[in-house]
JSON list of C-alpha atoms in Angstrom, two decimals:
[
{"chain": "A", "resi": 23, "resn": "MET", "atom": "CA", "xyz": [0.00, 0.00, 0.00]},
{"chain": "A", "resi": 24, "resn": "GLY", "atom": "CA", "xyz": [2.86, 2.32, 0.82]},
{"chain": "A", "resi": 25, "resn": "LEU", "atom": "CA", "xyz": [4.47, 1.67, -2.56]},
{"chain": "A", "resi": 26, "resn": "LEU", "atom": "CA", "xyz": [1.20, 2.32, -4.40]},
{"chain": "A", "resi": 27, "resn": "LEU", "atom": "CA", "xyz": [0.95, 5.68, -2.64]},
{"chain": "A", "resi": 28, "resn": "ALA", "atom": "CA", "xyz": [4.61, 6.58, -3.04]},
{"chain": "A", "resi": 29, "resn": "ILE", "atom": "CA", "xyz": [5.01, 5.51, -6.69]},
{"chain": "A", "resi": 30, "resn": "ASP", "atom": "CA", "xyz": [2.45, 6.72, -9.23]},
{"chain": "A", "resi": 31, "resn": "PRO", "atom": "CA", "xyz": [0.98, 3.59, -10.91]},
{"chain": "A", "resi": 32, "resn": "ALA", "atom": "CA", "xyz": [-0.76, 5.61, -13.64]},
{"chain": "A", "resi": 33, "resn": "PRO", "atom": "CA", "xyz": [1.88, 5.08, -16.40]},
{"chain": "A", "resi": 34, "resn": "LEU", "atom": "CA", "xyz": [1.70, 1.30, -15.96]},
{"chain": "A", "resi": 35, "resn": "ASP", "atom": "CA", "xyz": [-2.09, 1.40, -15.66]},
{"chain": "A", "resi": 36, "resn": "PHE", "atom": "CA", "xyz": [-2.47, 3.34, -18.91]},
{"chain": "A", "resi": 37, "resn": "TRP", "atom": "CA", "xyz": [0.10, 1.21, -20.72]},
{"chain": "A", "resi": 38, "resn": "ILE", "atom": "CA", "xyz": [-1.73, -2.02, -19.85]},
{"chain": "A", "resi": 39, "resn": "ALA", "atom": "CA", "xyz": [-5.18, -0.60, -20.59]},
{"chain": "A", "resi": 40, "resn": "GLY", "atom": "CA", "xyz": [-3.96, 0.66, -23.96]},
{"chain": "A", "resi": 41, "resn": "HIS", "atom": "CA", "xyz": [-3.41, -2.92, -25.11]},
{"chain": "A", "resi": 42, "resn": "PHE", "atom": "CA", "xyz": [-7.15, -3.61, -24.88]},
{"chain": "A", "resi": 43, "resn": "HIS", "atom": "CA", "xyz": [-8.39, -0.33, -26.36]},
{"chain": "A", "resi": 44, "resn": "VAL", "atom": "CA", "xyz": [-8.84, 0.50, -30.04]},
{"chain": "A", "resi": 45, "resn": "PRO", "atom": "CA", "xyz": [-9.13, 4.23, -30.80]},
{"chain": "A", "resi": 46, "resn": "GLY", "atom": "CA", "xyz": [-12.53, 4.96, -32.24]},
{"chain": "A", "resi": 47, "resn": "SER", "atom": "CA", "xyz": [-13.94, 1.61, -31.14]},
{"chain": "A", "resi": 48, "resn": "GLY", "atom": "CA", "xyz": [-13.36, 1.59, -27.39]},
{"chain": "A", "resi": 49, "resn": "PHE", "atom": "CA", "xyz": [-12.39, -1.44, -25.35]},
{"chain": "A", "resi": 50, "resn": "VAL", "atom": "CA", "xyz": [-12.83, -4.34, -27.72]},
{"chain": "A", "resi": 51, "resn": "ALA", "atom": "CA", "xyz": [-14.02, -6.81, -25.05]},
{"chain": "A", "resi": 52, "resn": "ARG", "atom": "CA", "xyz": [-16.36, -4.46, -23.18]},
{"chain": "A", "resi": 53, "resn": "ASP", "atom": "CA", "xyz": [-19.47, -6.41, -24.22]},
{"chain": "A", "resi": 54, "resn": "ASN", "atom": "CA", "xyz": [-17.83, -9.79, -24.65]},
{"chain": "A", "resi": 55, "resn": "TYR", "atom": "CA", "xyz": [-20.28, -12.55, -23.67]},
{"chain": "A", "resi": 56, "resn": "TRP", "atom": "CA", "xyz": [-17.76, -14.73, -21.83]},
{"chain": "A", "resi": 57, "resn": "LEU", "atom": "CA", "xyz": [-16.28, -11.87, -19.85]},
{"chain": "A", "resi": 58, "resn": "GLU", "atom": "CA", "xyz": [-19.56, -10.12, -19.06]},
{"chain": "A", "resi": 59, "resn": "THR", "atom": "CA", "xyz": [-21.98, -13.01, -18.57]},
{"chain": "A", "resi": 60, "resn": "ILE", "atom": "CA", "xyz": [-19.81, -15.93, -17.51]},
{"chain": "A", "resi": 61, "resn": "LEU", "atom": "CA", "xyz": [-16.78, -14.40, -15.77]},
{"chain": "A", "resi": 62, "resn": "HIS", "atom": "CA", "xyz": [-18.69, -11.45, -14.32]},
{"chain": "A", "resi": 63, "resn": "ASP", "atom": "CA", "xyz": [-22.29, -12.45, -13.59]},
{"chain": "A", "resi": 64, "resn": "ARG", "atom": "CA", "xyz": [-22.04, -16.23, -13.21]},
{"chain": "A", "resi": 65, "resn": "ALA", "atom": "CA", "xyz": [-18.82, -16.12, -11.19]},
{"chain": "A", "resi": 66, "resn": "LYS", "atom": "CA", "xyz": [-20.38, -13.68, -8.72]},
{"chain": "A", "resi": 67, "resn": "THR", "atom": "CA", "xyz": [-23.45, -15.91, -8.42]},
{"chain": "A", "resi": 68, "resn": "LEU", "atom": "CA", "xyz": [-21.19, -18.89, -7.75]},
{"chain": "A", "resi": 69, "resn": "VAL", "atom": "CA", "xyz": [-19.49, -17.12, -4.85]},
{"chain": "A", "resi": 70, "resn": "ILE", "atom": "CA", "xyz": [-22.86, -16.03, -3.41]},
{"chain": "A", "resi": 71, "resn": "VAL", "atom": "CA", "xyz": [-24.05, -19.65, -3.47]},
{"chain": "A", "resi": 72, "resn": "PHE", "atom": "CA", "xyz": [-20.84, -20.74, -1.76]},
{"chain": "A", "resi": 73, "resn": "VAL", "atom": "CA", "xyz": [-21.27, -18.14, 0.98]},
{"chain": "A", "resi": 74, "resn": "LEU", "atom": "CA", "xyz": [-24.88, -19.24, 1.50]},
{"chain": "A", "resi": 75, "resn": "ALA", "atom": "CA", "xyz": [-23.60, -22.81, 1.87]},
{"chain": "A", "resi": 76, "resn": "LEU", "atom": "CA", "xyz": [-21.21, -21.62, 4.58]},
{"chain": "A", "resi": 77, "resn": "GLY", "atom": "CA", "xyz": [-24.16, -19.99, 6.34]},
{"chain": "A", "resi": 78, "resn": "VAL", "atom": "CA", "xyz": [-26.20, -23.18, 6.16]},
{"chain": "A", "resi": 79, "resn": "ALA", "atom": "CA", "xyz": [-23.24, -25.17, 7.53]},
{"chain": "A", "resi": 80, "resn": "LEU", "atom": "CA", "xyz": [-22.85, -22.70, 10.39]},
{"chain": "A", "resi": 81, "resn": "ALA", "atom": "CA", "xyz": [-26.53, -22.95, 11.25]},
{"chain": "A", "resi": 82, "resn": "ALA", "atom": "CA", "xyz": [-26.40, -26.75, 11.06]},
{"chain": "A", "resi": 83, "resn": "SER", "atom": "CA", "xyz": [-23.40, -26.83, 13.40]},
{"chain": "A", "resi": 84, "resn": "THR", "atom": "CA", "xyz": [-25.74, -26.09, 16.31]},
{"chain": "A", "resi": 85, "resn": "ARG", "atom": "CA", "xyz": [-27.31, -29.52, 15.81]},
{"chain": "A", "resi": 86, "resn": "LEU", "atom": "CA", "xyz": [-24.71, -31.65, 14.04]},
{"chain": "A", "resi": 87, "resn": "ALA", "atom": "CA", "xyz": [-21.89, -32.83, 16.27]},
{"chain": "A", "resi": 88, "resn": "ALA", "atom": "CA", "xyz": [-19.57, -33.32, 13.26]},
{"chain": "A", "resi": 89, "resn": "LEU", "atom": "CA", "xyz": [-19.80, -29.62, 12.40]},
{"chain": "A", "resi": 90, "resn": "ARG", "atom": "CA", "xyz": [-19.62, -28.29, 15.95]},
{"chain": "A", "resi": 91, "resn": "PRO", "atom": "CA", "xyz": [-15.79, -28.07, 16.07]},
{"chain": "A", "resi": 92, "resn": "TRP", "atom": "CA", "xyz": [-15.92, -25.98, 12.86]},
{"chain": "A", "resi": 93, "resn": "ARG", "atom": "CA", "xyz": [-18.28, -23.30, 14.17]},
{"chain": "A", "resi": 94, "resn": "GLY", "atom": "CA", "xyz": [-15.41, -20.87, 14.78]},
{"chain": "A", "resi": 95, "resn": "PRO", "atom": "CA", "xyz": [-13.83, -21.16, 11.32]},
{"chain": "A", "resi": 96, "resn": "LEU", "atom": "CA", "xyz": [-17.25, -21.07, 9.63]},
{"chain": "A", "resi": 97, "resn": "ALA", "atom": "CA", "xyz": [-18.28, -17.94, 11.52]},
{"chain": "A", "resi": 98, "resn": "TYR", "atom": "CA", "xyz": [-14.91, -16.34, 10.78]},
{"chain": "A", "resi": 99, "resn": "ALA", "atom": "CA", "xyz": [-15.14, -17.09, 7.04]},
{"chain": "A", "resi": 100, "resn": "LEU", "atom": "CA", "xyz": [-18.64, -15.63, 6.81]},
{"chain": "A", "resi": 101, "resn": "LEU", "atom": "CA", "xyz": [-17.67, -12.47, 8.69]},
{"chain": "A", "resi": 102, "resn": "ALA", "atom": "CA", "xyz": [-14.40, -11.91, 6.80]},
{"chain": "A", "resi": 103, "resn": "ILE", "atom": "CA", "xyz": [-15.98, -12.48, 3.37]},
{"chain": "A", "resi": 104, "resn": "ALA", "atom": "CA", "xyz": [-18.94, -10.25, 4.24]},
{"chain": "A", "resi": 105, "resn": "LEU", "atom": "CA", "xyz": [-16.70, -7.40, 5.41]},
{"chain": "A", "resi": 106, "resn": "SER", "atom": "CA", "xyz": [-14.32, -7.75, 2.45]},
{"chain": "A", "resi": 107, "resn": "THR", "atom": "CA", "xyz": [-17.15, -7.32, -0.03]},
{"chain": "A", "resi": 108, "resn": "ALA", "atom": "CA", "xyz": [-19.31, -4.89, 1.98]},
{"chain": "A", "resi": 109, "resn": "VAL", "atom": "CA", "xyz": [-16.50, -2.34, 2.32]},
{"chain": "A", "resi": 110, "resn": "VAL", "atom": "CA", "xyz": [-16.24, -1.90, -1.46]},
{"chain": "A", "resi": 111, "resn": "PRO", "atom": "CA", "xyz": [-19.45, 0.09, -2.26]},
{"chain": "A", "resi": 112, "resn": "PRO", "atom": "CA", "xyz": [-18.85, 2.87, 0.31]},
{"chain": "A", "resi": 113, "resn": "LEU", "atom": "CA", "xyz": [-15.20, 3.14, -0.73]},
{"chain": "A", "resi": 114, "resn": "LYS", "atom": "CA", "xyz": [-16.33, 3.53, -4.36]},
{"chain": "A", "resi": 115, "resn": "VAL", "atom": "CA", "xyz": [-18.60, 6.40, -3.36]},
{"chain": "A", "resi": 116, "resn": "VAL", "atom": "CA", "xyz": [-15.99, 8.14, -1.21]},
{"chain": "A", "resi": 117, "resn": "SER", "atom": "CA", "xyz": [-13.14, 7.77, -3.70]},
{"chain": "A", "resi": 118, "resn": "ALA", "atom": "CA", "xyz": [-15.17, 8.69, -6.85]},
{"chain": "A", "resi": 119, "resn": "VAL", "atom": "CA", "xyz": [-12.38, 7.29, -9.06]},
{"chain": "A", "resi": 120, "resn": "GLN", "atom": "CA", "xyz": [-13.26, 7.03, -12.75]},
{"chain": "A", "resi": 121, "resn": "CYS", "atom": "CA", "xyz": [-13.19, 3.80, -14.76]},
{"chain": "A", "resi": 122, "resn": "PRO", "atom": "CA", "xyz": [-10.79, 3.58, -17.72]},
{"chain": "A", "resi": 123, "resn": "TRP", "atom": "CA", "xyz": [-13.68, 3.37, -20.20]},
{"chain": "A", "resi": 124, "resn": "ASP", "atom": "CA", "xyz": [-15.00, 6.75, -18.96]},
{"chain": "A", "resi": 125, "resn": "LEU", "atom": "CA", "xyz": [-11.71, 8.62, -19.41]},
{"chain": "A", "resi": 126, "resn": "SER", "atom": "CA", "xyz": [-11.05, 10.93, -22.34]},
{"chain": "A", "resi": 127, "resn": "ALA", "atom": "CA", "xyz": [-7.81, 9.04, -23.03]},
{"chain": "A", "resi": 128, "resn": "PHE", "atom": "CA", "xyz": [-9.92, 5.99, -23.90]},
{"chain": "A", "resi": 129, "resn": "GLY", "atom": "CA", "xyz": [-12.78, 7.65, -25.75]},
{"chain": "A", "resi": 130, "resn": "GLY", "atom": "CA", "xyz": [-14.81, 8.80, -22.75]},
{"chain": "A", "resi": 131, "resn": "SER", "atom": "CA", "xyz": [-15.52, 12.28, -21.45]},
{"chain": "A", "resi": 132, "resn": "GLU", "atom": "CA", "xyz": [-14.06, 12.26, -17.94]},
{"chain": "A", "resi": 133, "resn": "THR", "atom": "CA", "xyz": [-10.70, 13.61, -16.79]},
{"chain": "A", "resi": 134, "resn": "PHE", "atom": "CA", "xyz": [-8.22, 11.31, -15.08]},
{"chain": "A", "resi": 135, "resn": "SER", "atom": "CA", "xyz": [-7.13, 12.05, -11.52]},
{"chain": "A", "resi": 136, "resn": "SER", "atom": "CA", "xyz": [-4.92, 10.00, -9.22]},
{"chain": "A", "resi": 137, "resn": "LEU", "atom": "CA", "xyz": [-6.27, 8.33, -6.11]},
{"chain": "A", "resi": 138, "resn": "LEU", "atom": "CA", "xyz": [-5.36, 11.04, -3.58]},
{"chain": "A", "resi": 139, "resn": "SER", "atom": "CA", "xyz": [-5.83, 14.07, -5.82]},
{"chain": "A", "resi": 140, "resn": "THR", "atom": "CA", "xyz": [-8.88, 16.33, -6.02]},
{"chain": "A", "resi": 141, "resn": "ARG", "atom": "CA", "xyz": [-11.54, 15.07, -8.43]},
{"chain": "A", "resi": 142, "resn": "PRO", "atom": "CA", "xyz": [-12.37, 17.31, -11.41]},
{"chain": "A", "resi": 143, "resn": "SER", "atom": "CA", "xyz": [-15.91, 18.67, -11.41]},
{"chain": "A", "resi": 144, "resn": "THR", "atom": "CA", "xyz": [-18.32, 16.27, -13.14]},
{"chain": "A", "resi": 145, "resn": "ASP", "atom": "CA", "xyz": [-21.97, 15.27, -13.20]},
{"chain": "A", "resi": 146, "resn": "HIS", "atom": "CA", "xyz": [-20.96, 11.60, -13.25]},
{"chain": "A", "resi": 147, "resn": "PRO", "atom": "CA", "xyz": [-18.52, 10.77, -10.41]},
{"chain": "A", "resi": 148, "resn": "GLY", "atom": "CA", "xyz": [-16.66, 7.52, -10.83]},
{"chain": "A", "resi": 149, "resn": "ARG", "atom": "CA", "xyz": [-17.37, 4.33, -8.93]},
{"chain": "A", "resi": 150, "resn": "CYS", "atom": "CA", "xyz": [-14.33, 2.27, -9.86]},
{"chain": "A", "resi": 151, "resn": "TRP", "atom": "CA", "xyz": [-12.03, 2.12, -6.82]},
{"chain": "A", "resi": 152, "resn": "PRO", "atom": "CA", "xyz": [-11.59, -0.45, -5.42]},
{"chain": "A", "resi": 153, "resn": "GLY", "atom": "CA", "xyz": [-12.65, -3.22, -7.78]},
{"chain": "A", "resi": 154, "resn": "GLY", "atom": "CA", "xyz": [-15.93, -4.80, -6.71]},
{"chain": "A", "resi": 155, "resn": "HIS", "atom": "CA", "xyz": [-15.65, -7.84, -8.93]},
{"chain": "A", "resi": 156, "resn": "ALA", "atom": "CA", "xyz": [-12.06, -8.54, -7.96]},
{"chain": "A", "resi": 157, "resn": "SER", "atom": "CA", "xyz": [-13.16, -8.35, -4.33]},
{"chain": "A", "resi": 158, "resn": "THR", "atom": "CA", "xyz": [-15.60, -11.18, -5.00]},
{"chain": "A", "resi": 159, "resn": "GLY", "atom": "CA", "xyz": [-12.62, -13.44, -5.68]},
{"chain": "A", "resi": 160, "resn": "PHE", "atom": "CA", "xyz": [-10.06, -12.02, -3.28]},
{"chain": "A", "resi": 161, "resn": "SER", "atom": "CA", "xyz": [-12.51, -12.16, -0.36]},
{"chain": "A", "resi": 162, "resn": "LEU", "atom": "CA", "xyz": [-12.05, -15.95, -0.47]},
{"chain": "A", "resi": 163, "resn": "ILE", "atom": "CA", "xyz": [-8.60, -15.39, 1.05]},
{"chain": "A", "resi": 164, "resn": "ALA", "atom": "CA", "xyz": [-10.63, -15.79, 4.24]},
{"chain": "A", "resi": 165, "resn": "LEU", "atom": "CA", "xyz": [-10.60, -19.55, 3.61]},
{"chain": "A", "resi": 166, "resn": "PHE", "atom": "CA", "xyz": [-6.83, -19.58, 4.07]},
{"chain": "A", "resi": 167, "resn": "PHE", "atom": "CA", "xyz": [-7.06, -17.98, 7.51]},
{"chain": "A", "resi": 168, "resn": "ALA", "atom": "CA", "xyz": [-10.05, -20.13, 8.47]},
{"chain": "A", "resi": 169, "resn": "LEU", "atom": "CA", "xyz": [-7.98, -23.30, 7.99]},
{"chain": "A", "resi": 170, "resn": "ARG", "atom": "CA", "xyz": [-4.51, -21.94, 8.68]},
{"chain": "A", "resi": 171, "resn": "ASP", "atom": "CA", "xyz": [-4.15, -23.50, 12.13]},
{"chain": "A", "resi": 172, "resn": "ARG", "atom": "CA", "xyz": [-6.12, -26.69, 11.53]},
{"chain": "A", "resi": 173, "resn": "ARG", "atom": "CA", "xyz": [-5.30, -27.79, 7.99]},
{"chain": "A", "resi": 174, "resn": "PRO", "atom": "CA", "xyz": [-2.25, -25.78, 6.91]},
{"chain": "A", "resi": 175, "resn": "ARG", "atom": "CA", "xyz": [-1.63, -27.68, 3.67]},
{"chain": "A", "resi": 176, "resn": "LEU", "atom": "CA", "xyz": [-5.24, -27.32, 2.55]},
{"chain": "A", "resi": 177, "resn": "ALA", "atom": "CA", "xyz": [-5.17, -23.68, 3.66]},
{"chain": "A", "resi": 178, "resn": "ARG", "atom": "CA", "xyz": [-2.19, -22.93, 1.42]},
{"chain": "A", "resi": 179, "resn": "GLY", "atom": "CA", "xyz": [-3.91, -24.59, -1.52]},
{"chain": "A", "resi": 180, "resn": "LEU", "atom": "CA", "xyz": [-7.03, -22.51, -0.94]},
{"chain": "A", "resi": 181, "resn": "LEU", "atom": "CA", "xyz": [-4.90, -19.38, -0.71]},
{"chain": "A", "resi": 182, "resn": "VAL", "atom": "CA", "xyz": [-3.41, -20.09, -4.14]},
{"chain": "A", "resi": 183, "resn": "GLY", "atom": "CA", "xyz": [-6.89, -20.78, -5.46]},
{"chain": "A", "resi": 184, "resn": "ALA", "atom": "CA", "xyz": [-8.33, -17.55, -4.04]},
{"chain": "A", "resi": 185, "resn": "LEU", "atom": "CA", "xyz": [-5.47, -15.48, -5.45]},
{"chain": "A", "resi": 186, "resn": "ALA", "atom": "CA", "xyz": [-5.83, -17.15, -8.86]},
{"chain": "A", "resi": 187, "resn": "PHE", "atom": "CA", "xyz": [-9.62, -16.73, -8.90]},
{"chain": "A", "resi": 188, "resn": "GLY", "atom": "CA", "xyz": [-9.45, -13.10, -7.81]},
{"chain": "A", "resi": 189, "resn": "SER", "atom": "CA", "xyz": [-6.75, -12.38, -10.38]},
{"chain": "A", "resi": 190, "resn": "LEU", "atom": "CA", "xyz": [-8.84, -13.99, -13.12]},
{"chain": "A", "resi": 191, "resn": "LEU", "atom": "CA", "xyz": [-11.86, -11.85, -12.25]},
{"chain": "A", "resi": 192, "resn": "ALA", "atom": "CA", "xyz": [-9.66, -8.77, -12.03]},
{"chain": "A", "resi": 193, "resn": "ALA", "atom": "CA", "xyz": [-8.04, -9.48, -15.40]},
{"chain": "A", "resi": 194, "resn": "GLY", "atom": "CA", "xyz": [-11.43, -9.90, -17.04]},
{"chain": "A", "resi": 195, "resn": "ARG", "atom": "CA", "xyz": [-12.58, -6.47, -15.89]},
{"chain": "A", "resi": 196, "resn": "MET", "atom": "CA", "xyz": [-9.28, -4.90, -16.92]},
{"chain": "A", "resi": 197, "resn": "ILE", "atom": "CA", "xyz": [-9.67, -6.30, -20.43]},
{"chain": "A", "resi": 198, "resn": "GLN", "atom": "CA", "xyz": [-13.17, -4.84, -20.57]},
{"chain": "A", "resi": 199, "resn": "GLY", "atom": "CA", "xyz": [-11.90, -1.42, -19.48]},
{"chain": "A", "resi": 200, "resn": "ALA", "atom": "CA", "xyz": [-13.69, -1.36, -16.13]},
{"chain": "A", "resi": 201, "resn": "HIS", "atom": "CA", "xyz": [-10.58, -1.15, -13.93]},
{"chain": "A", "resi": 202, "resn": "PHE", "atom": "CA", "xyz": [-6.89, -0.36, -13.95]},
{"chain": "A", "resi": 203, "resn": "LEU", "atom": "CA", "xyz": [-4.32, -2.78, -12.56]},
{"chain": "A", "resi": 204, "resn": "SER", "atom": "CA", "xyz": [-3.75, -0.55, -9.51]},
{"chain": "A", "resi": 205, "resn": "HIS", "atom": "CA", "xyz": [-7.48, -0.67, -8.68]},
{"chain": "A", "resi": 206, "resn": "ASN", "atom": "CA", "xyz": [-7.29, -4.43, -8.39]},
{"chain": "A", "resi": 207, "resn": "LEU", "atom": "CA", "xyz": [-4.02, -4.41, -6.46]},
{"chain": "A", "resi": 208, "resn": "TRP", "atom": "CA", "xyz": [-5.66, -2.12, -3.93]},
{"chain": "A", "resi": 209, "resn": "THR", "atom": "CA", "xyz": [-8.61, -4.50, -3.77]},
{"chain": "A", "resi": 210, "resn": "LEU", "atom": "CA", "xyz": [-6.33, -7.44, -3.03]},
{"chain": "A", "resi": 211, "resn": "LEU", "atom": "CA", "xyz": [-4.50, -5.55, -0.30]},
{"chain": "A", "resi": 212, "resn": "ILE", "atom": "CA", "xyz": [-7.71, -4.29, 1.31]},
{"chain": "A", "resi": 213, "resn": "ASP", "atom": "CA", "xyz": [-9.28, -7.75, 1.33]},
{"chain": "A", "resi": 214, "resn": "TRP", "atom": "CA", "xyz": [-6.09, -9.32, 2.68]},
{"chain": "A", "resi": 215, "resn": "SER", "atom": "CA", "xyz": [-5.92, -6.74, 5.47]},
{"chain": "A", "resi": 216, "resn": "ILE", "atom": "CA", "xyz": [-9.55, -7.29, 6.46]},
{"chain": "A", "resi": 217, "resn": "CYS", "atom": "CA", "xyz": [-9.20, -11.07, 6.49]},
{"chain": "A", "resi": 218, "resn": "LEU", "atom": "CA", "xyz": [-5.99, -10.81, 8.49]},
{"chain": "A", "resi": 219, "resn": "LEU", "atom": "CA", "xyz": [-7.40, -8.42, 11.10]},
{"chain": "A", "resi": 220, "resn": "VAL", "atom": "CA", "xyz": [-10.59, -10.42, 11.59]},
{"chain": "A", "resi": 221, "resn": "TYR", "atom": "CA", "xyz": [-8.46, -13.56, 11.99]},
{"chain": "A", "resi": 222, "resn": "ARG", "atom": "CA", "xyz": [-6.18, -11.83, 14.49]},
{"chain": "A", "resi": 223, "resn": "PHE", "atom": "CA", "xyz": [-9.08, -10.88, 16.74]},
{"chain": "A", "resi": 224, "resn": "THR", "atom": "CA", "xyz": [-11.15, -14.05, 16.40]},
{"chain": "A", "resi": 225, "resn": "LEU", "atom": "CA", "xyz": [-9.38, -17.31, 15.51]},
{"chain": "A", "resi": 226, "resn": "TYR", "atom": "CA", "xyz": [-5.74, -16.51, 16.20]},
{"chain": "A", "resi": 227, "resn": "ARG", "atom": "CA", "xyz": [-4.25, -18.15, 19.26]},
{"chain": "A", "resi": 228, "resn": "ARG", "atom": "CA", "xyz": [-0.60, -17.70, 20.02]},
{"chain": "A", "resi": 229, "resn": "SER", "atom": "CA", "xyz": [1.13, -20.99, 20.75]},
{"chain": "A", "resi": 230, "resn": "ALA", "atom": "CA", "xyz": [1.70, -21.41, 24.43]},
{"chain": "A", "resi": 231, "resn": "LEU", "atom": "CA", "xyz": [5.33, -21.12, 25.40]},
{"chain": "A", "resi": 232, "resn": "PRO", "atom": "CA", "xyz": [6.72, -23.78, 27.73]},
{"chain": "A", "resi": 233, "resn": "ALA", "atom": "CA", "xyz": [6.58, -22.64, 31.29]},
{"chain": "A", "resi": 234, "resn": "VAL", "atom": "CA", "xyz": [9.89, -21.43, 32.61]},
{"chain": "A", "resi": 235, "resn": "GLN", "atom": "CA", "xyz": [10.70, -23.06, 35.91]},
{"chain": "A", "resi": 236, "resn": "PRO", "atom": "CA", "xyz": [12.32, -20.73, 38.46]},
{"chain": "A", "resi": 237, "resn": "HIS", "atom": "CA", "xyz": [15.91, -21.60, 39.12]},
{"chain": "A", "resi": 238, "resn": "ARG", "atom": "CA", "xyz": [16.28, -22.95, 42.60]},
{"chain": "A", "resi": 239, "resn": "LEU", "atom": "CA", "xyz": [19.60, -22.35, 44.29]},
{"chain": "A", "resi": 240, "resn": "THR", "atom": "CA", "xyz": [20.59, -25.25, 46.51]},
{"chain": "A", "resi": 241, "resn": "ILE", "atom": "CA", "xyz": [23.44, -25.18, 48.91]},
{"chain": "A", "resi": 242, "resn": "GLY", "atom": "CA", "xyz": [24.85, -28.45, 50.00]},
{"chain": "A", "resi": 243, "resn": "LEU", "atom": "CA", "xyz": [25.89, -28.66, 53.62]},
{"chain": "A", "resi": 244, "resn": "ASN", "atom": "CA", "xyz": [28.73, -30.97, 54.54]},
{"chain": "A", "resi": 245, "resn": "PRO", "atom": "CA", "xyz": [28.32, -32.94, 57.72]},
{"chain": "A", "resi": 246, "resn": "GLY", "atom": "CA", "xyz": [29.99, -31.15, 60.55]},
{"chain": "A", "resi": 247, "resn": "SER", "atom": "CA", "xyz": [30.17, -27.76, 58.75]},
{"chain": "A", "resi": 248, "resn": "SER", "atom": "CA", "xyz": [29.18, -24.69, 60.71]}
]
């Protein structure tokens, strides 16, 4: 996060976006069926169904003995995923960052401004930072923390899967012109931070250190000594 604030990502953002934009035609994949319907709409629906399944499992854990030991991780995963996705809409409103496809550099009518700069006057404030769709994928980082202490190998596999899934969703929106690379990097870092903080204050338990026995000083007395 510090690097993204200290080093302007705009040149890289514009360079990448330019590969998917054709002057006079716009972003060539903006209305692509696979990116818009499958990777955008269906993928989001899939994650919603998965989260609902977690909720059902958590509710069932009150009655099923097999699920009872998993109540903590299930509750954590639901909370972390909910917070990771719920924080995006208000941040979009507050930041008012424009999407690439709305910028004059890519055929739109809006003026570009960096994240921390003052927004130019407009009747159509942006709603593109952070990336909502990328957050749908990156919020699943919560699964890594949910299983980190119980099933570390599975947790690492789920972490790789969440990062890959979030990156795929982010790439799809970048190709369509909805987000810059930096928007999605911010989304990843925000979701990671939320999942980490929720884990720290709910599931995390520091390993108990072995008790240190006080050193007892013994003095041997020889028979007949005074």
